Amino acid sequence: MNGVGNAKPVHLAVYDTWADWETGHATAYLARAGREIRTVGPTREPVTSIGGLRVQPACALDDVRPSDSSLLILPGADLWDTSDDLAPFARKAREFLDAGVAVAAICGATAGLAREGLLDDREHTSAVSFYLAATGYGGGARYVDADAVTDGALITAGPTEPVAFAREIFRLLGVYEGEVLDAWYRLFHDSDPQAYAVLQEAAAR
């Protein structure tokens, strides 16, 4: 594991109907690695996840600046497909990427980025290609059938791949690398007991 030093916070977007299971691996192990996780909502009013978890955002979207962050994580949510309520989060993702700051989107958030035009010129993935095609975006030729995809500062993944999503986040931020990153993935994706031994050895160093 790399030292985090004075690393800037990771911002986790939270909004009504957000899929709370999709980012748990990432945020738990970022926090264990010493990264500050700050929740960001449409406002600072409480929001409720699909699983019924009620969260008070630490900050409002309008107050978040790329220069104060190392990553913006966008989870899926019913609202990505049923309204335009979350479009401001896609616009914020554009602001982050334009500033060279990382964005990680999973599930329905990938459709939000597609509508914003952020996937037209970047390799990406999602649940299935026709899910994004339904947005009318222009990036179909850049779709990759993979568990998770990183293209520059952008990470995308489908709803069934929270572990691969976390793996790409750790890789991009340099939290885990090499055999430790591989072992972490094998442990949580494949239940590989040998991977656990590798992580225990790394932790003891």
Short mmCIF file of N, CA and C in Angstrom, two decimals, residues 11-16 18 38-47 55-64 72 85-86 88-89 92:
data_model
loop_
_atom_site.label_atom_id
_atom_site.label_comp_id
_atom_site.label_asym_id
_atom_site.label_seq_id
_atom_site.Cartn_x
_atom_site.Cartn_y
_atom_site.Cartn_z
N HIS A 11 -14.38 12.35 -3.18
CA HIS A 11 -15.77 12.76 -3.05
C HIS A 11 -16.70 11.67 -3.58
N LEU A 12 -17.60 11.22 -2.74
CA LEU A 12 -18.60 10.21 -3.09
C LEU A 12 -19.94 10.90 -3.25
N ALA A 13 -20.48 10.86 -4.47
CA ALA A 13 -21.79 11.45 -4.71
C ALA A 13 -22.88 10.59 -4.07
N VAL A 14 -23.81 11.24 -3.41
CA VAL A 14 -24.97 10.55 -2.83
C VAL A 14 -26.21 11.34 -3.21
N TYR A 15 -27.24 10.61 -3.60
CA TYR A 15 -28.49 11.23 -4.03
C TYR A 15 -29.59 10.21 -3.85
N ASP A 16 -30.83 10.66 -3.82
CA ASP A 16 -31.94 9.73 -3.62
C ASP A 16 -31.87 8.60 -4.65
N TRP A 18 -29.65 6.24 -4.74
CA TRP A 18 -28.33 5.76 -5.13
C TRP A 18 -28.13 4.31 -4.70
N ARG A 38 -15.53 12.14 1.49
CA ARG A 38 -16.51 13.19 1.74
C ARG A 38 -17.73 12.96 0.85
N THR A 39 -18.89 12.88 1.46
CA THR A 39 -20.12 12.69 0.68
C THR A 39 -20.58 14.04 0.14
N VAL A 40 -21.07 14.02 -1.10
CA VAL A 40 -21.54 15.24 -1.74
C VAL A 40 -22.93 14.99 -2.32
N GLY A 41 -23.88 15.79 -1.94
CA GLY A 41 -25.25 15.63 -2.41
C GLY A 41 -25.67 16.80 -3.28
N PRO A 42 -26.87 16.74 -3.83
CA PRO A 42 -27.38 17.88 -4.60
C PRO A 42 -27.38 19.15 -3.75
N THR A 43 -27.74 19.00 -2.49
CA THR A 43 -27.64 20.04 -1.47
C THR A 43 -27.11 19.34 -0.22
N ARG A 44 -27.19 19.99 0.91
CA ARG A 44 -26.79 19.31 2.15
C ARG A 44 -27.98 18.67 2.85
N GLU A 45 -29.12 18.62 2.17
CA GLU A 45 -30.29 17.94 2.74
C GLU A 45 -30.08 16.43 2.69
N PRO A 46 -30.59 15.69 3.66
CA PRO A 46 -30.40 14.23 3.67
C PRO A 46 -30.98 13.56 2.42
N VAL A 47 -30.34 12.47 2.01
CA VAL A 47 -30.80 11.68 0.87
C VAL A 47 -30.94 10.23 1.32
N VAL A 55 -28.53 9.44 4.47
CA VAL A 55 -27.22 10.06 4.62
C VAL A 55 -27.34 11.58 4.57
N GLN A 56 -26.63 12.23 5.47
CA GLN A 56 -26.52 13.69 5.45
C GLN A 56 -25.24 14.04 4.69
N PRO A 57 -25.33 14.59 3.48
CA PRO A 57 -24.12 14.91 2.73
C PRO A 57 -23.23 15.90 3.48
N ALA A 58 -21.93 15.69 3.35
CA ALA A 58 -20.97 16.59 3.99
C ALA A 58 -20.91 17.93 3.27
N CYS A 59 -21.21 17.92 1.98
CA CYS A 59 -21.15 19.16 1.21
C CYS A 59 -22.13 19.09 0.05
N ALA A 60 -22.45 20.25 -0.50
CA ALA A 60 -23.34 20.34 -1.65
C ALA A 60 -22.52 20.36 -2.94
N LEU A 61 -23.11 19.87 -4.00
CA LEU A 61 -22.41 19.74 -5.28
C LEU A 61 -21.82 21.07 -5.75
N ASP A 62 -22.55 22.13 -5.60
CA ASP A 62 -22.07 23.43 -6.07
C ASP A 62 -20.81 23.89 -5.35
N ASP A 63 -20.56 23.32 -4.16
CA ASP A 63 -19.41 23.74 -3.37
C ASP A 63 -18.16 22.90 -3.62
N VAL A 64 -18.28 21.88 -4.45
CA VAL A 64 -17.14 20.98 -4.71
C VAL A 64 -16.36 21.47 -5.91
N LEU A 72 -13.90 11.95 -7.98
CA LEU A 72 -15.35 12.02 -7.80
C LEU A 72 -15.93 10.67 -8.19
N ASP A 85 -32.74 14.92 -12.87
CA ASP A 85 -32.33 15.47 -11.58
C ASP A 85 -30.83 15.36 -11.33
N LEU A 86 -30.21 14.32 -11.89
CA LEU A 86 -28.79 14.10 -11.61
C LEU A 86 -27.87 14.65 -12.69
N PRO A 88 -26.78 17.58 -13.12
CA PRO A 88 -25.72 18.43 -12.57
C PRO A 88 -24.48 17.64 -12.14
N PHE A 89 -24.67 16.38 -11.73
CA PHE A 89 -23.51 15.56 -11.35
C PHE A 89 -22.69 15.19 -12.58
N LYS A 92 -20.72 18.18 -13.41
CA LYS A 92 -19.60 18.29 -12.49
C LYS A 92 -18.49 17.33 -12.90
#
